[in-house]
GROMACS .gro file of C-alpha atoms in nm:
model
  231
    1UNK     CA    1   1.389  -1.775   1.380
    2UNK     CA    2   1.085  -1.544   1.225
    3UNK     CA    3   0.732  -1.714   1.267
    4UNK     CA    4   0.430  -1.598   1.111
    5UNK     CA    5   0.071  -1.707   1.218
    6UNK     CA    6  -0.269  -1.643   1.060
    7UNK     CA    7  -0.530  -1.701   1.263
    8UNK     CA    8  -0.338  -1.662   1.566
    9UNK     CA    9  -0.602  -1.598   1.803
   10UNK     CA   10  -0.775  -1.893   1.885
   11UNK     CA   11  -0.796  -2.299   1.843
   12UNK     CA   12  -0.508  -2.413   1.638
   13UNK     CA   13  -0.280  -2.114   1.560
   14UNK     CA   14  -0.276  -2.014   1.922
   15UNK     CA   15  -0.171  -2.361   2.043
   16UNK     CA   16   0.138  -2.305   1.686
   17UNK     CA   17   0.213  -1.969   1.797
   18UNK     CA   18   0.271  -2.085   2.213
   19UNK     CA   19   0.473  -2.431   2.030
   20UNK     CA   20   0.736  -2.238   1.831
   21UNK     CA   21   0.700  -1.975   2.157
   22UNK     CA   22   0.866  -2.247   2.337
   23UNK     CA   23   1.150  -2.273   2.076
   24UNK     CA   24   1.220  -1.941   2.131
   25UNK     CA   25   1.074  -1.831   1.788
   26UNK     CA   26   0.993  -1.439   1.727
   27UNK     CA   27   0.604  -1.444   1.616
   28UNK     CA   28   0.414  -1.244   1.363
   29UNK     CA   29   0.083  -1.293   1.484
   30UNK     CA   30  -0.181  -1.226   1.263
   31UNK     CA   31  -0.595  -1.277   1.315
   32UNK     CA   32  -0.911  -1.046   1.291
   33UNK     CA   33  -0.968  -0.988   1.670
   34UNK     CA   34  -0.734  -0.765   1.820
   35UNK     CA   35  -0.849  -0.846   2.185
   36UNK     CA   36  -0.807  -1.248   2.167
   37UNK     CA   37  -0.488  -1.175   1.971
   38UNK     CA   38  -0.295  -0.982   2.283
   39UNK     CA   39  -0.401  -1.224   2.519
   40UNK     CA   40  -0.197  -1.488   2.252
   41UNK     CA   41   0.129  -1.254   2.237
   42UNK     CA   42   0.100  -1.193   2.608
   43UNK     CA   43   0.109  -1.559   2.657
   44UNK     CA   44   0.422  -1.622   2.396
   45UNK     CA   45   0.560  -1.353   2.569
   46UNK     CA   46   0.540  -1.484   2.925
   47UNK     CA   47   0.748  -1.802   2.742
   48UNK     CA   48   1.003  -1.620   2.662
   49UNK     CA   49   0.956  -1.491   2.287
   50UNK     CA   50   0.937  -1.218   2.114
   51UNK     CA   51   0.552  -1.198   1.973
   52UNK     CA   52   0.388  -0.910   1.760
   53UNK     CA   53   0.032  -0.842   1.699
   54UNK     CA   54  -0.091  -0.775   1.381
   55UNK     CA   55  -0.437  -0.739   1.293
   56UNK     CA   56  -0.552  -0.811   0.977
   57UNK     CA   57  -0.775  -0.927   0.768
   58UNK     CA   58  -0.620  -1.183   0.530
   59UNK     CA   59  -0.928  -1.181   0.285
   60UNK     CA   60  -0.891  -0.768   0.210
   61UNK     CA   61  -0.609  -0.793  -0.045
   62UNK     CA   62  -0.493  -0.453   0.050
   63UNK     CA   63  -0.474  -0.504   0.433
   64UNK     CA   64  -0.223  -0.801   0.321
   65UNK     CA   65   0.002  -0.581   0.162
   66UNK     CA   66  -0.043  -0.351   0.488
   67UNK     CA   67   0.050  -0.629   0.715
   68UNK     CA   68   0.317  -0.792   0.519
   69UNK     CA   69   0.524  -0.447   0.502
   70UNK     CA   70   0.450  -0.416   0.843
   71UNK     CA   71   0.594  -0.740   0.943
   72UNK     CA   72   0.913  -0.687   0.713
   73UNK     CA   73   1.000  -0.383   0.900
   74UNK     CA   74   0.945  -0.539   1.202
   75UNK     CA   75   1.174  -0.818   1.162
   76UNK     CA   76   1.197  -0.938   0.781
   77UNK     CA   77   1.090  -1.185   0.573
   78UNK     CA   78   0.901  -1.510   0.786
   79UNK     CA   79   1.130  -1.796   0.755
   80UNK     CA   80   0.855  -1.981   0.869
   81UNK     CA   81   0.466  -1.872   0.727
   82UNK     CA   82   0.134  -2.062   0.857
   83UNK     CA   83  -0.165  -2.037   0.695
   84UNK     CA   84  -0.342  -2.132   0.962
   85UNK     CA   85  -0.704  -1.870   0.872
   86UNK     CA   86  -0.999  -2.113   0.845
   87UNK     CA   87  -1.371  -2.058   0.917
   88UNK     CA   88  -1.608  -2.331   0.863
   89UNK     CA   89  -1.967  -2.354   0.871
   90UNK     CA   90  -2.228  -2.648   0.791
   91UNK     CA   91  -2.437  -2.683   0.524
   92UNK     CA   92  -2.517  -2.851   0.246
   93UNK     CA   93  -2.537  -2.747  -0.127
   94UNK     CA   94  -2.890  -2.651  -0.086
   95UNK     CA   95  -2.871  -2.511   0.268
   96UNK     CA   96  -2.571  -2.270   0.121
   97UNK     CA   97  -2.576  -1.993  -0.010
   98UNK     CA   98  -2.346  -1.836  -0.332
   99UNK     CA   99  -2.247  -1.524  -0.077
  100UNK     CA  100  -2.207  -1.800   0.190
  101UNK     CA  101  -1.998  -2.022  -0.075
  102UNK     CA  102  -1.748  -1.771  -0.155
  103UNK     CA  103  -1.695  -1.650   0.142
  104UNK     CA  104  -1.568  -2.031   0.309
  105UNK     CA  105  -1.352  -2.003  -0.017
  106UNK     CA  106  -1.204  -1.679   0.074
  107UNK     CA  107  -1.152  -1.712   0.472
  108UNK     CA  108  -0.996  -2.128   0.374
  109UNK     CA  109  -0.786  -2.073   0.067
  110UNK     CA  110  -0.792  -1.686  -0.095
  111UNK     CA  111  -0.649  -1.609   0.208
  112UNK     CA  112  -0.338  -1.835   0.181
  113UNK     CA  113  -0.296  -1.726  -0.171
  114UNK     CA  114  -0.306  -1.355  -0.069
  115UNK     CA  115  -0.066  -1.404   0.200
  116UNK     CA  116   0.153  -1.615   0.091
  117UNK     CA  117   0.195  -1.427  -0.230
  118UNK     CA  118   0.319  -1.154  -0.041
  119UNK     CA  119   0.635  -1.304   0.107
  120UNK     CA  120   0.700  -1.517  -0.160
  121UNK     CA  121   0.907  -1.354  -0.387
  122UNK     CA  122   1.149  -1.263  -0.099
  123UNK     CA  123   1.124  -1.590   0.034
  124UNK     CA  124   1.294  -1.733  -0.329
  125UNK     CA  125   1.556  -1.492  -0.362
  126UNK     CA  126   1.670  -1.541   0.022
  127UNK     CA  127   1.673  -1.922  -0.112
  128UNK     CA  128   1.472  -2.048   0.223
  129UNK     CA  129   1.148  -2.039   0.400
  130UNK     CA  130   0.894  -2.317   0.515
  131UNK     CA  131   0.511  -2.226   0.399
  132UNK     CA  132   0.268  -2.434   0.592
  133UNK     CA  133  -0.071  -2.522   0.509
  134UNK     CA  134  -0.361  -2.555   0.751
  135UNK     CA  135  -0.566  -2.832   0.530
  136UNK     CA  136  -0.815  -3.101   0.713
  137UNK     CA  137  -0.918  -3.401   0.650
  138UNK     CA  138  -1.230  -3.271   0.454
  139UNK     CA  139  -0.916  -3.204   0.160
  140UNK     CA  140  -0.927  -3.522   0.101
  141UNK     CA  141  -1.282  -3.646   0.134
  142UNK     CA  142  -1.593  -3.555   0.094
  143UNK     CA  143  -1.862  -3.480   0.473
  144UNK     CA  144  -2.233  -3.426   0.433
  145UNK     CA  145  -2.326  -3.066   0.528
  146UNK     CA  146  -1.994  -2.941   0.426
  147UNK     CA  147  -2.037  -2.846   0.115
  148UNK     CA  148  -1.864  -2.485   0.106
  149UNK     CA  149  -1.591  -2.591   0.377
  150UNK     CA  150  -1.495  -2.934   0.175
  151UNK     CA  151  -1.486  -2.745  -0.114
  152UNK     CA  152  -1.267  -2.455   0.015
  153UNK     CA  153  -1.005  -2.749   0.201
  154UNK     CA  154  -0.987  -2.979  -0.136
  155UNK     CA  155  -0.886  -2.616  -0.303
  156UNK     CA  156  -0.635  -2.542  -0.023
  157UNK     CA  157  -0.438  -2.837  -0.082
  158UNK     CA  158  -0.468  -2.832  -0.491
  159UNK     CA  159  -0.276  -2.474  -0.467
  160UNK     CA  160  -0.003  -2.665  -0.188
  161UNK     CA  161   0.064  -2.905  -0.427
  162UNK     CA  162   0.121  -2.616  -0.711
  163UNK     CA  163   0.335  -2.415  -0.485
  164UNK     CA  164   0.533  -2.733  -0.384
  165UNK     CA  165   0.599  -2.817  -0.768
  166UNK     CA  166   0.645  -2.447  -0.843
  167UNK     CA  167   0.947  -2.430  -0.523
  168UNK     CA  168   1.094  -2.744  -0.587
  169UNK     CA  169   1.465  -2.719  -0.544
  170UNK     CA  170   1.433  -2.339  -0.435
  171UNK     CA  171   1.499  -2.356  -0.037
  172UNK     CA  172   1.145  -2.321  -0.024
  173UNK     CA  173   0.930  -2.558   0.118
  174UNK     CA  174   0.555  -2.665   0.112
  175UNK     CA  175   0.336  -2.886   0.365
  176UNK     CA  176  -0.015  -2.958   0.401
  177UNK     CA  177  -0.104  -3.053   0.780
  178UNK     CA  178  -0.493  -3.259   0.766
  179UNK     CA  179  -0.610  -3.307   1.066
  180UNK     CA  180  -0.938  -3.430   1.144
  181UNK     CA  181  -1.129  -3.341   1.449
  182UNK     CA  182  -0.943  -3.116   1.699
  183UNK     CA  183  -1.113  -2.998   2.045
  184UNK     CA  184  -1.102  -2.649   1.953
  185UNK     CA  185  -1.428  -2.369   1.998
  186UNK     CA  186  -1.564  -2.455   1.725
  187UNK     CA  187  -1.699  -2.818   1.848
  188UNK     CA  188  -1.857  -2.573   2.214
  189UNK     CA  189  -2.128  -2.768   2.252
  190UNK     CA  190  -2.098  -3.096   2.141
  191UNK     CA  191  -2.170  -3.391   2.330
  192UNK     CA  192  -1.863  -3.606   2.236
  193UNK     CA  193  -1.608  -3.639   2.514
  194UNK     CA  194  -1.289  -3.455   2.417
  195UNK     CA  195  -1.116  -3.810   2.413
  196UNK     CA  196  -1.309  -3.808   2.068
  197UNK     CA  197  -1.099  -3.512   1.903
  198UNK     CA  198  -0.689  -3.454   1.877
  199UNK     CA  199  -0.628  -3.137   2.086
  200UNK     CA  200  -0.499  -2.884   1.943
  201UNK     CA  201  -0.110  -2.848   2.081
  202UNK     CA  202  -0.051  -3.192   1.896
  203UNK     CA  203  -0.139  -3.061   1.541
  204UNK     CA  204   0.139  -2.741   1.685
  205UNK     CA  205   0.384  -2.988   1.815
  206UNK     CA  206   0.396  -3.166   1.460
  207UNK     CA  207   0.396  -2.824   1.249
  208UNK     CA  208   0.752  -2.744   1.500
  209UNK     CA  209   0.863  -3.027   1.408
  210UNK     CA  210   0.813  -2.992   1.023
  211UNK     CA  211   0.992  -2.613   1.020
  212UNK     CA  212   1.231  -2.780   1.259
  213UNK     CA  213   1.354  -2.987   0.998
  214UNK     CA  214   1.722  -3.003   0.787
  215UNK     CA  215   1.673  -2.827   0.448
  216UNK     CA  216   1.755  -3.174   0.256
  217UNK     CA  217   1.407  -3.297   0.419
  218UNK     CA  218   1.026  -3.150   0.288
  219UNK     CA  219   0.710  -3.349   0.429
  220UNK     CA  220   0.446  -3.260   0.162
  221UNK     CA  221   0.162  -3.392   0.344
  222UNK     CA  222   0.048  -3.488   0.696
  223UNK     CA  223  -0.252  -3.656   0.746
  224UNK     CA  224  -0.383  -3.686   1.177
  225UNK     CA  225  -0.668  -3.834   1.261
  226UNK     CA  226  -0.883  -3.921   1.632
  227UNK     CA  227  -0.755  -4.279   1.724
  228UNK     CA  228  -1.121  -4.374   1.734
  229UNK     CA  229  -1.144  -4.251   1.369
  230UNK     CA  230  -1.362  -3.909   1.228
  231UNK     CA  231  -1.614  -3.819   1.338
   0.00000   0.00000   0.00000
């Protein structure tokens, strides 16, 4: 099984890579940071998996096309595509510049569109594939101080829902994971205890389980929250 993961150099993406590595998957790991990506590749290799780094800015159309060509030449068309790349920059409507708003849309949703489009035709031709979108609780509710991020994550869920309708009966499935607060580097510096957050390994475990189901079953959306509720 070939699994491609964007945003694989840290946080949830790295945890997803390690979870698939433990299942013996071949891994195409995509991110902008070559150094951090190389570290995840090493960790997956130590787990016995074959992994390769593909350094790429997934908001750049041309870079994504080059990455997709390289992945296909190396391992073929992914069986599982995890669109995990994303970023959160806090700010309300008045604090967020138009450029900053567009940047969060590019990173959180346009990237998923570009990467999915690069592989979708071949998945459909093959008649199989799983596409996982890493949404957020912010995909289904609004938060003060999160105007651009919330808009982007709502858009990502809309993209996933449209893609699900387009791919019904083709053998290609679409799943959106909607986690609340996860203890990743984006929360560094917080005074909140770790038990107020979900561990990234839990999100990764769910991603692997979703991808392991038979082709007769599609998990469309899964909402996950910390036990004590949203932060």
